[in-house]
XYZ file of C-alpha atoms in Angstrom:
722
model
C 0.000 0.000 0.000
C 1.378 3.402 -0.978
C 0.039 6.958 -0.835
C 0.735 9.370 -3.680
C 0.182 13.121 -3.779
C -1.422 14.362 -6.946
C -2.960 17.454 -8.503
C -6.373 16.642 -9.931
C -6.312 17.483 -13.661
C -10.050 17.181 -14.324
C -11.137 20.832 -14.054
C -9.951 24.336 -13.241
C -10.168 23.814 -9.460
C -6.762 22.006 -9.427
C -7.395 20.266 -6.089
C -4.616 18.394 -4.332
C -5.312 14.688 -3.832
C -4.017 11.864 -1.682
C -4.282 8.670 -3.725
C -3.820 5.322 -2.018
C -2.636 2.513 -4.288
C -2.406 -1.201 -3.643
C -0.288 -2.699 -6.402
C -1.846 -1.561 -9.665
C -5.193 -0.500 -8.139
C -6.361 2.792 -6.692
C -8.075 1.952 -3.411
C -8.861 5.389 -1.985
C -8.848 9.054 -2.982
C -9.213 11.957 -0.579
C -8.273 15.615 -0.424
C -4.709 16.520 0.551
C -5.141 18.646 3.669
C -1.519 19.771 3.488
C -1.886 20.996 -0.088
C -0.967 24.689 -0.097
C -3.710 25.480 -2.618
C -6.814 23.389 -1.932
C -6.157 22.378 1.712
C -8.224 19.203 1.502
C -11.034 20.455 -0.726
C -12.315 17.750 -3.076
C -15.226 17.349 -5.489
C -16.827 14.121 -6.795
C -14.829 14.280 -10.038
C -11.489 14.176 -8.235
C -12.691 11.428 -5.908
C -13.468 9.303 -8.996
C -10.098 9.649 -10.721
C -9.219 6.030 -9.930
C -12.375 4.833 -11.676
C -11.403 6.888 -14.712
C -7.998 5.214 -14.788
C -9.369 1.689 -14.385
C -12.293 2.149 -16.799
C -12.440 -1.057 -18.887
C -13.772 0.960 -21.843
C -10.680 3.184 -21.946
C -8.609 2.501 -25.072
C -5.021 1.481 -24.372
C -3.901 0.195 -27.781
C -4.167 1.947 -31.186
C -7.181 0.880 -33.208
C -7.846 0.913 -36.948
C -11.207 0.637 -38.656
C -11.075 -1.223 -41.925
C -12.478 0.659 -44.957
C -16.205 0.337 -45.488
C -16.790 -1.478 -42.205
C -17.662 -0.736 -38.605
C -15.177 -3.314 -37.363
C -12.195 -2.189 -35.291
C -8.969 -4.059 -34.740
C -6.057 -3.369 -32.423
C -2.712 -2.695 -34.107
C 0.839 -1.819 -33.174
C 1.914 1.813 -32.970
C 4.049 1.441 -36.092
C 1.095 0.045 -38.017
C -1.167 2.827 -36.707
C 1.188 5.579 -37.847
C 1.658 3.862 -41.201
C -2.117 3.809 -41.603
C -2.284 7.526 -40.777
C 0.210 8.165 -43.561
C -1.779 6.001 -45.995
C -4.920 7.984 -45.244
C -3.472 11.496 -45.237
C -0.992 11.360 -48.104
C -3.594 10.978 -50.916
C -5.758 13.767 -49.488
C -2.864 16.213 -49.348
C -1.613 15.184 -52.800
C -5.025 15.662 -54.401
C -6.394 18.639 -52.470
C -3.530 20.285 -50.577
C -3.291 21.114 -46.879
C -6.400 23.325 -47.091
C -8.409 20.096 -47.170
C -6.984 19.002 -43.798
C -8.032 20.459 -40.458
C -8.043 19.715 -36.726
C -10.401 20.047 -33.775
C -9.197 20.607 -30.187
C -11.489 19.621 -27.321
C -11.666 20.779 -23.726
C -9.425 18.050 -22.191
C -6.429 19.486 -24.064
C -6.195 22.222 -21.433
C -5.982 19.699 -18.602
C -3.439 17.261 -20.034
C 0.276 17.391 -19.227
C 1.269 16.635 -22.825
C -1.643 17.976 -24.838
C -1.657 21.373 -23.153
C 1.923 21.966 -24.260
C 1.994 20.165 -27.620
C -1.519 20.331 -29.112
C -0.329 23.147 -31.356
C 2.226 20.831 -32.959
C -0.244 19.205 -35.339
C -1.679 22.392 -36.909
C 1.608 24.263 -36.453
C 3.915 21.783 -38.165
C 1.366 21.161 -40.903
C 0.660 24.834 -41.509
C -3.104 24.365 -41.283
C -5.055 27.420 -42.358
C -8.149 26.683 -40.274
C -8.378 25.240 -36.772
C -11.544 24.405 -34.832
C -11.979 24.185 -31.085
C -14.398 24.146 -28.164
C -13.341 27.756 -27.548
C -15.898 29.052 -30.049
C -18.640 27.297 -28.091
C -17.994 28.646 -24.607
C -15.457 31.467 -24.329
C -14.519 33.295 -27.531
C -16.254 36.556 -26.443
C -13.969 36.626 -23.400
C -10.888 36.157 -25.560
C -11.975 38.848 -28.021
C -12.782 41.385 -25.310
C -9.444 40.851 -23.575
C -7.572 41.090 -26.870
C -9.195 44.447 -27.657
C -9.120 46.032 -24.203
C -5.806 44.710 -22.918
C -3.891 43.538 -25.982
C -3.857 39.801 -25.223
C -6.522 37.218 -25.954
C -5.422 35.220 -22.894
C -4.908 38.250 -20.651
C -7.849 37.750 -18.309
C -8.562 39.997 -15.316
C -9.763 37.962 -12.339
C -12.231 38.961 -9.599
C -10.431 39.416 -6.289
C -13.017 37.430 -4.347
C -10.763 37.019 -1.312
C -10.925 40.773 -0.674
C -14.236 41.897 -2.116
C -17.275 43.043 -0.138
C -19.752 42.883 -3.040
C -19.492 39.988 -5.493
C -21.958 40.236 -8.390
C -22.153 36.997 -10.379
C -23.653 36.924 -13.883
C -23.945 33.793 -16.010
C -21.735 31.658 -13.777
C -22.337 28.740 -11.421
C -19.471 28.278 -8.951
C -21.381 25.492 -7.223
C -20.961 23.316 -10.319
C -17.667 24.570 -11.737
C -15.944 26.051 -8.645
C -14.738 28.769 -10.995
C -14.420 29.186 -14.732
C -11.493 31.302 -15.898
C -11.299 31.935 -12.168
C -9.029 29.629 -10.178
C -9.743 29.890 -6.474
C -9.694 27.103 -3.884
C -13.129 26.387 -2.412
C -14.870 29.313 -4.101
C -18.180 28.430 -2.431
C -16.494 28.671 0.961
C -15.152 32.066 -0.072
C -18.725 33.296 -0.545
C -19.362 32.460 3.111
C -16.282 34.440 4.082
C -17.571 37.453 2.118
C -20.615 37.451 4.383
C -18.521 36.948 7.503
C -16.744 40.219 6.787
C -20.053 41.997 6.235
C -20.266 41.698 2.451
C -22.774 40.196 0.018
C -22.984 38.045 -3.094
C -25.635 38.847 -5.714
C -26.449 36.300 -8.407
C -28.079 37.370 -11.683
C -29.296 34.304 -13.577
C -32.449 32.791 -15.080
C -32.130 29.475 -13.204
C -31.561 28.989 -9.522
C -30.469 25.355 -9.764
C -27.119 24.849 -8.007
C -26.806 28.472 -7.013
C -23.823 29.163 -4.788
C -24.487 28.066 -1.225
C -24.399 30.555 1.601
C -25.367 34.205 1.613
C -26.762 35.302 -1.719
C -29.497 37.473 -3.022
C -30.863 37.010 -6.495
C -31.911 39.071 -9.449
C -33.845 37.098 -12.062
C -32.641 37.918 -15.537
C -33.826 37.329 -19.070
C -33.267 33.949 -20.758
C -30.740 35.610 -23.058
C -28.863 37.899 -20.650
C -28.746 41.561 -21.584
C -25.581 43.620 -21.196
C -25.832 45.477 -17.897
C -27.038 49.042 -18.150
C -23.810 51.016 -17.862
C -23.520 53.126 -14.771
C -23.119 56.861 -15.023
C -20.152 57.130 -12.748
C -16.600 57.536 -13.885
C -14.613 57.284 -10.730
C -11.245 58.946 -10.594
C -8.623 56.396 -9.594
C -5.078 55.332 -10.177
C -6.237 54.274 -13.637
C -7.222 57.827 -14.611
C -5.348 58.598 -17.782
C -4.779 54.900 -18.480
C -8.210 54.239 -20.011
C -9.114 55.365 -23.515
C -12.591 55.480 -25.031
C -14.572 56.429 -21.918
C -16.559 59.212 -23.609
C -17.591 56.925 -26.495
C -18.764 54.212 -24.117
C -20.744 56.598 -21.915
C -22.379 58.146 -24.976
C -23.477 54.698 -26.144
C -24.780 53.810 -22.667
C -27.175 56.761 -22.643
C -29.358 54.907 -25.149
C -29.867 52.099 -22.599
C -31.270 53.616 -19.390
C -32.832 51.189 -16.913
C -36.353 51.896 -18.173
C -35.369 50.735 -21.660
C -33.766 47.454 -20.600
C -35.871 46.524 -17.574
C -38.591 44.575 -19.378
C -36.104 42.650 -21.471
C -33.897 41.859 -18.477
C -36.792 40.918 -16.234
C -35.378 43.212 -13.536
C -37.128 46.382 -12.388
C -35.547 49.676 -13.407
C -35.226 50.766 -9.801
C -33.442 47.500 -8.878
C -30.985 48.098 -11.706
C -30.326 51.609 -10.412
C -29.937 50.305 -6.890
C -27.361 47.736 -8.010
C -25.445 50.362 -9.972
C -25.368 52.623 -6.916
C -24.241 49.762 -4.708
C -21.395 48.972 -7.077
C -20.334 52.616 -7.296
C -20.562 53.191 -3.543
C -18.869 49.992 -2.354
C -15.090 50.550 -2.190
C -14.320 46.865 -2.759
C -16.753 45.399 -5.295
C -16.569 43.391 -8.509
C -18.792 41.996 -11.265
C -17.914 38.505 -12.522
C -19.441 37.091 -15.690
C -18.673 33.833 -17.399
C -20.150 31.095 -19.598
C -23.776 32.185 -19.353
C -22.778 35.567 -20.756
C -20.474 34.199 -23.454
C -22.873 31.596 -24.804
C -25.765 33.758 -25.997
C -26.354 35.968 -29.003
C -24.888 39.091 -27.384
C -21.995 37.340 -25.657
C -19.361 39.873 -26.643
C -21.412 42.896 -25.546
C -22.276 41.302 -22.200
C -18.697 40.191 -21.550
C -17.285 43.557 -22.595
C -19.668 45.481 -20.354
C -18.653 43.473 -17.291
C -15.186 44.985 -17.589
C -16.671 48.358 -18.567
C -18.673 48.483 -15.324
C -15.700 47.358 -13.223
C -13.453 49.958 -14.838
C -15.905 52.871 -14.710
C -16.791 52.244 -11.072
C -13.131 52.161 -10.049
C -13.108 48.430 -9.361
C -10.332 47.522 -11.774
C -6.722 46.917 -10.787
C -7.866 47.483 -7.228
C -8.286 45.363 -4.101
C -11.577 43.503 -4.175
C -12.160 44.287 -7.860
C -10.838 42.859 -11.129
C -7.071 42.350 -11.082
C -4.433 40.792 -13.281
C -2.609 37.778 -11.820
C 1.159 37.346 -11.623
C 1.462 33.565 -11.856
C 4.463 31.690 -10.541
C 4.552 29.586 -13.706
C 5.075 31.811 -16.743
C 2.403 31.381 -19.407
C 3.072 32.197 -23.046
C 0.350 34.840 -22.886
C 2.642 36.893 -20.657
C 5.211 37.179 -23.459
C 2.918 38.723 -26.089
C 4.111 41.819 -27.918
C 2.295 45.128 -28.177
C -0.184 45.343 -31.007
C -3.100 47.324 -32.333
C -6.757 46.331 -32.180
C -7.574 42.810 -33.320
C -8.700 42.663 -36.932
C -11.290 39.984 -37.610
C -12.382 38.575 -40.940
C -8.881 38.096 -42.364
C -10.474 35.138 -44.139
C -13.966 33.714 -44.332
C -15.294 30.194 -44.319
C -15.935 28.659 -47.733
C -19.655 27.851 -47.404
C -21.257 30.344 -45.043
C -18.708 33.118 -45.374
C -18.346 33.368 -41.586
C -15.493 35.718 -40.663
C -12.403 34.464 -38.888
C -11.965 35.700 -35.299
C -8.529 35.265 -33.728
C -7.658 32.419 -36.089
C -10.862 30.410 -35.715
C -14.335 30.213 -37.191
C -17.580 29.147 -35.502
C -17.519 25.428 -34.760
C -21.001 25.157 -36.261
C -19.405 25.761 -39.692
C -17.389 22.532 -39.537
C -20.208 20.245 -40.718
C -21.018 22.317 -43.792
C -17.343 22.563 -44.700
C -17.248 18.750 -44.760
C -20.568 17.945 -46.453
C -20.644 20.707 -49.101
C -18.768 19.737 -52.300
C -16.460 22.155 -54.062
C -12.968 23.599 -53.979
C -11.654 23.725 -50.438
C -13.949 21.010 -49.081
C -12.552 19.422 -45.917
C -11.466 15.866 -46.676
C -9.430 15.003 -43.568
C -9.997 15.774 -39.887
C -7.824 15.190 -36.832
C -9.588 15.398 -33.462
C -7.579 15.929 -30.304
C -9.412 14.869 -27.138
C -12.784 16.186 -28.228
C -16.327 14.983 -28.833
C -17.907 17.626 -31.110
C -20.794 15.341 -32.102
C -22.111 16.104 -28.617
C -20.606 19.565 -28.086
C -21.023 21.337 -31.429
C -24.158 23.288 -32.371
C -26.304 21.630 -35.039
C -24.743 18.415 -33.787
C -26.772 16.009 -35.891
C -25.486 17.556 -39.103
C -21.900 17.063 -37.951
C -22.663 13.463 -36.989
C -23.951 12.874 -40.523
C -21.010 14.679 -42.136
C -18.102 12.853 -40.462
C -18.582 9.576 -42.432
C -17.979 11.592 -45.626
C -14.344 12.249 -44.720
C -11.588 10.453 -46.620
C -9.427 10.449 -43.495
C -10.297 10.918 -39.836
C -7.751 10.375 -37.076
C -8.593 10.786 -33.396
C -6.223 11.152 -30.471
C -8.588 9.971 -27.774
C -9.020 7.433 -24.996
C -12.572 6.420 -25.902
C -14.612 5.070 -28.757
C -17.294 7.712 -28.351
C -19.954 9.466 -30.419
C -17.299 11.291 -32.472
C -14.395 8.857 -32.650
C -16.654 6.020 -33.863
C -16.387 7.757 -37.262
C -12.568 7.775 -37.214
C -10.354 5.515 -39.298
C -7.588 5.472 -36.672
C -7.725 6.079 -32.916
C -4.432 6.858 -31.156
C -4.922 6.593 -27.367
C -3.133 8.725 -24.814
C -2.237 7.924 -21.240
C -4.646 8.139 -18.345
C -4.188 11.104 -15.983
C -2.459 8.815 -13.490
C 0.017 7.500 -16.078
C 1.606 10.891 -16.679
C 2.919 13.730 -14.548
C 0.879 16.864 -14.081
C 1.629 20.540 -13.748
C -0.992 23.117 -14.647
C 0.269 25.810 -16.955
C -2.260 28.310 -18.298
C -4.794 27.802 -15.477
C -2.499 29.461 -12.915
C -2.945 32.615 -14.992
C -6.540 32.727 -13.704
C -5.546 32.799 -10.018
C -4.756 35.700 -7.716
C -2.409 33.531 -5.689
C 0.990 32.539 -7.049
C 1.196 28.789 -6.571
C 3.295 26.123 -8.253
C 2.888 22.339 -8.018
C 4.195 19.330 -9.921
C 2.931 15.759 -9.589
C 4.754 12.623 -10.783
C 3.010 9.810 -12.613
C 1.591 7.101 -10.365
C 1.398 4.193 -12.822
C 3.904 3.128 -15.462
C 2.337 3.205 -18.956
C 4.921 0.791 -20.258
C 6.344 1.274 -23.729
C 3.366 3.223 -25.063
C 4.412 6.577 -26.550
C 3.410 9.707 -24.690
C 0.872 12.056 -26.223
C 3.490 14.672 -27.078
C 5.387 12.077 -29.103
C 2.188 11.066 -30.888
C 1.445 14.689 -31.751
C 4.925 15.341 -33.129
C 4.823 12.181 -35.241
C 1.442 13.093 -36.645
C 2.577 16.634 -37.389
C 5.629 15.308 -39.205
C 3.498 12.956 -41.313
C 1.357 15.921 -42.321
C 4.552 17.751 -43.333
C 5.364 14.906 -45.687
C 7.887 12.937 -43.626
C 7.422 9.161 -44.019
C 6.032 7.671 -40.822
C 9.021 5.362 -40.418
C 11.508 8.239 -40.697
C 10.115 10.763 -38.213
C 12.796 12.123 -35.870
C 10.802 12.897 -32.726
C 13.825 14.167 -30.790
C 14.690 16.696 -33.482
C 11.113 17.969 -33.625
C 11.033 18.152 -29.836
C 14.156 20.320 -29.944
C 12.558 22.646 -32.482
C 9.396 22.892 -30.413
C 11.313 23.707 -27.238
C 13.611 26.200 -28.957
C 10.627 28.189 -30.216
C 9.089 28.275 -26.730
C 12.374 29.273 -25.121
C 12.873 32.152 -27.559
C 9.400 33.492 -26.777
C 10.317 33.471 -23.080
C 13.522 35.398 -23.770
C 15.873 32.450 -23.346
C 18.612 31.510 -25.813
C 18.012 27.768 -26.309
C 21.695 27.204 -27.069
C 22.544 28.094 -23.458
C 20.101 25.647 -21.856
C 21.262 22.500 -20.072
C 18.257 20.185 -20.397
C 19.609 17.733 -17.801
C 18.178 14.848 -19.826
C 14.640 16.203 -19.927
C 12.468 15.857 -23.018
C 8.972 16.812 -24.077
C 6.733 18.620 -21.594
C 9.188 18.080 -18.708
C 11.636 20.624 -20.067
C 8.843 23.000 -21.072
C 7.617 22.915 -17.460
C 11.178 23.565 -16.318
C 11.339 26.510 -18.759
C 8.094 28.100 -17.551
C 8.991 27.611 -13.887
C 12.472 29.100 -14.400
C 11.183 32.106 -16.354
C 8.375 32.892 -13.922
C 8.685 35.722 -11.382
C 10.306 33.422 -8.813
C 12.382 31.380 -11.299
C 16.160 31.070 -11.475
C 16.276 31.979 -15.212
C 18.779 29.175 -15.773
C 21.238 30.396 -13.154
C 20.783 34.157 -13.475
C 18.910 34.091 -10.144
C 20.782 31.349 -8.252
C 18.249 31.053 -5.437
C 15.286 30.962 -7.808
C 12.915 28.141 -8.594
C 13.375 25.345 -11.125
C 11.655 22.025 -11.678
C 14.036 20.061 -9.445
C 13.395 22.435 -6.546
C 9.665 22.384 -7.191
C 9.683 18.584 -6.964
C 11.000 18.893 -3.408
C 7.636 20.405 -2.388
C 5.027 17.700 -3.101
C 2.261 19.784 -1.477
C 3.192 22.755 -3.660
C 4.673 26.200 -3.030
C 2.487 29.225 -2.304
C 4.202 32.554 -2.923
C 1.189 34.498 -1.713
C -1.153 37.006 -3.358
C -0.374 37.519 -7.026
C -1.158 40.906 -8.569
C 0.553 42.073 -11.735
C 1.172 45.751 -12.460
C -0.727 47.173 -15.435
C 2.479 48.036 -17.269
C 3.546 44.405 -17.043
C 0.276 43.181 -18.551
C -1.105 45.656 -21.079
C -0.048 44.880 -24.635
C -2.204 47.361 -26.535
C -0.493 49.620 -29.051
C -1.185 52.632 -26.844
C -0.074 50.968 -23.638
C -3.444 51.887 -22.087
C -6.751 50.097 -21.603
C -8.660 50.657 -24.866
C -12.297 50.570 -23.827
C -14.162 51.527 -27.017
C -14.022 49.442 -30.200
C -16.121 49.549 -33.343
C -16.651 45.776 -33.138
C -18.527 46.330 -29.871
C -20.241 49.661 -30.475
C -21.403 48.626 -33.955
C -23.242 45.656 -32.435
C -25.521 47.848 -30.317
C -28.073 48.438 -33.126
C -28.469 44.661 -33.430
C -29.216 44.563 -29.710
C -31.774 47.373 -30.006
C -33.481 45.568 -32.879
C -33.678 42.323 -30.915
C -35.121 44.114 -27.889
C -37.916 45.491 -30.074
C -39.032 42.017 -31.134
C -41.616 39.971 -29.221
C -40.130 37.640 -26.635
C -40.411 33.935 -27.555
C -42.891 32.097 -25.303
C -40.277 29.542 -24.291
C -36.487 29.472 -24.561
C -33.892 26.884 -23.595
C -30.700 27.384 -21.619
C -28.023 24.903 -20.594
C -26.749 23.967 -17.156
C -23.765 22.267 -15.590
C -23.342 19.841 -12.726
C -20.470 19.261 -10.338
C -20.381 15.556 -11.320
C -19.969 16.286 -15.020
C -17.393 17.917 -17.263
C -18.943 18.181 -20.721
C -19.291 14.622 -22.079
C -16.041 13.049 -20.899
C -17.007 12.220 -17.296
C -20.146 10.264 -18.196
C -18.564 6.818 -18.302
C -17.551 6.860 -14.633
C -20.032 4.805 -12.547
C -19.585 6.797 -9.343
C -20.361 10.056 -11.144
C -23.403 8.724 -12.987
C -25.102 6.992 -10.064
C -28.130 8.457 -8.327
C -30.850 10.547 -9.902
C -31.026 11.406 -13.582
C -29.194 14.686 -14.244
C -30.091 14.996 -17.924
C -33.677 16.054 -17.303
C -35.510 18.990 -18.849
C -36.237 21.509 -16.093
C -39.626 23.208 -16.578
C -41.266 25.937 -14.484
C -44.536 24.763 -12.831
C -46.670 27.305 -14.711
C -45.174 26.315 -18.074
C -45.651 22.657 -17.216
C -49.264 23.144 -16.130
C -50.146 24.961 -19.359
C -48.892 21.971 -21.332
C -50.159 19.197 -19.064
C -46.642 18.087 -18.134
C -45.644 16.461 -14.842
C -42.313 15.359 -13.431
C -41.279 12.077 -15.039
C -43.221 12.639 -18.249
C -41.460 12.064 -21.538
C -41.574 15.285 -23.522
C -40.664 16.330 -27.033
C -38.415 19.417 -27.298
C -38.376 21.079 -30.715
C -36.416 23.985 -32.196
C -35.770 25.166 -35.720
C -32.649 22.972 -35.730
C -34.092 19.664 -34.588
C -35.933 17.653 -31.982
C -35.017 15.576 -28.929
C -36.911 13.636 -26.281
C -36.298 14.246 -22.593
C -37.641 13.434 -19.162
C -39.415 16.413 -17.590
C -38.554 17.689 -14.109
C -40.965 20.368 -12.922
C -39.114 22.903 -10.774
C -39.615 26.423 -9.489
C -35.865 26.921 -9.650
C -36.319 28.515 -13.078
C -38.101 31.684 -14.085
C -41.207 31.189 -16.176
C -40.606 30.963 -19.925
C -37.274 29.164 -19.539
C -36.472 25.455 -19.767
C -33.060 23.907 -19.204
C -31.194 20.929 -20.648
C -27.647 20.029 -19.577
C -24.792 19.961 -22.046
C -22.807 16.853 -23.014
C -25.427 14.107 -23.198
C -26.732 12.166 -26.198
C -24.950 8.865 -25.634
C -26.049 5.374 -26.613
C -25.346 5.577 -30.347
C -24.375 2.528 -32.416
C -20.658 1.842 -32.597
C -19.625 3.414 -29.293
C -17.936 1.621 -26.382
C -19.022 3.587 -23.338
C -21.209 1.129 -21.472
C -21.875 3.309 -18.411
C -22.772 6.421 -20.420
C -24.946 4.352 -22.744
C -27.116 3.245 -19.816
C -28.125 6.888 -19.265
C -27.800 8.451 -22.698
C -29.859 11.591 -22.137
C -30.841 14.065 -24.867
C -28.259 15.954 -26.920
C -29.059 19.608 -26.251
C -26.794 20.685 -29.115
C -29.106 18.984 -31.599
C -31.479 21.874 -30.837
C -28.954 24.664 -31.455
C -29.143 26.249 -34.938
C -25.727 26.371 -36.541
C -26.283 29.965 -37.601
C -27.067 31.126 -34.044
C -23.891 32.975 -33.064
C -22.683 36.052 -31.269
C -21.780 38.232 -34.258
C -18.536 39.946 -33.117
C -16.862 36.755 -31.836
C -18.584 33.972 -33.777
C -19.211 32.145 -30.506
C -22.169 29.766 -30.485
C -25.425 31.102 -29.012
C -26.462 27.987 -27.117
C -28.501 29.836 -24.481
C -31.808 31.575 -25.119
C -32.800 29.236 -27.967
C -36.550 29.388 -28.806
C -38.125 25.957 -28.308
C -41.495 24.267 -27.998
C -42.248 21.400 -25.631
C -45.088 18.895 -25.543
C -45.895 15.551 -23.983
C -45.093 12.545 -26.102
């Protein structure tokens, strides 16, 4: 029996775990009370990490599907890579690299290898178009930060540990702990806000899984409206560092509380009261997340969160929005100064959707595959993603994938998406590889560093970073049998080192390869790093390994001059991309409200679709139900447990009704990530509770215009008993 310390890699909470192992079996998982970050906090996902590792459905050997069949066979790694070459080479020869693309799913962010090497496939191949889950849940946030602060990954974080008024819009910390907000035990922090005399106010259509503890609520519209901008421009240390204030205030005058109240579902006087509270409270902050991003005015709503924080003096201030100074240096911190982001540098072939920060709406992927003509996608590589369940207009994508000449999936499961692949290349389980979060520490206002060793030996299976480099080389034209992984690894590291201001020729790698030496690089070049000997007492990976519970350097607040990368060097508040979208908002507000709209929801036991094959997370009551307000249910003769038909302009699904007053009237809710039980999958636990695929109801053309992000919330639907 042995006990291992481990950072949980399954979500942004990054909890420290104690994992007891007997031989090759995990026997117990509990929170690490000595962990400097989480101090024993643990959610059901982390407690189930052993079940994820031992899952008999998890793929451990490469698999190939023979042409024209649904039969899979296990093959050697050499045979799998040879088959990848056989599939890709004719596509590239006949149609060029424009016919090849890749999709990156959410687990890429949480994987030791994938987080640092997922760019190798599109980067080495020179792919023109890349698709990701980012355009489903967060692209408005990236666009706003790129325009205001000069970096698409430069996110200001609410200083919840010091605030006295925490206003939450479109977020559910009870289910996600925090999203683009890393904070240990965020729900417990809400209790501490009250203990110091403060308050938390939640603005959301549903009340399901609201944060526990002291909250007051403001019901909002099904498709959240940008907050009515306050009239105050507080003089602060940022005076003279913010450009565009006059333009923003002029635009806000067209949206007084009386104009937006009916659409928001919040009285004009309550809006004024909240604005006054924000302006009058010295330490206050507004936090908005997925619920704001994933509706048709996601960019406006996300932008105006920062506008309100800035104009009320709650930006770069204690208790407000602040920029972190992470102990582990992220690439986003090395960005150069630049002007405003220009979108639409290219457009998609079929719909003509404009590019935004290198990507197009994920809903365009299906039509780019199933529409003949020059530029048609013929080959797709998926990296740890399940877009058949996560992409809008999901059924069209499901029907399009069999049309591909080549589909290769780097994935651990034969799921709803990978069942269409010709080759599946499995990675390691989370417990078969080390772990060290990289980008996620950039969302925390404490500077913490932790590294966890692998618990189980994966044997002679290649690591995911090696798989990615081999696949990238094949796309470049290198024969599969001749790929020099070490040389490509050197090139990949050298590029990263140069971006961090390090001459790669001066680096002693001490035998490290792959992500290990990239972790060493980012630790050494962080604020407390040794910069390869320039700061002899500084941190490096070897020293970090001596602290298995992690190192906490304390509160982490970056100075504005160290963060802003705009051409002016100031916060640039006003942009045409935002202001020009206001007439679209006014036009929508003038239209009649749909009788019934659908929103999504999350649950602490789920992380999109990839936690649904874990028995301990799926036990208990059904969590894929359709929540319906009692009045809406009564009008339609619906009771809890009834099977109902949910219809939108995009499609139709069947669901089990759950009548609940935890929603405002006129809103129904389906969770994201279900729709299992399809032929050809091997996920026996998930298949027992398939649930409806909410994304089958999302029109592919429903997007937030400035960012191209999917509008998956506020979708007009009809419901009826079966």
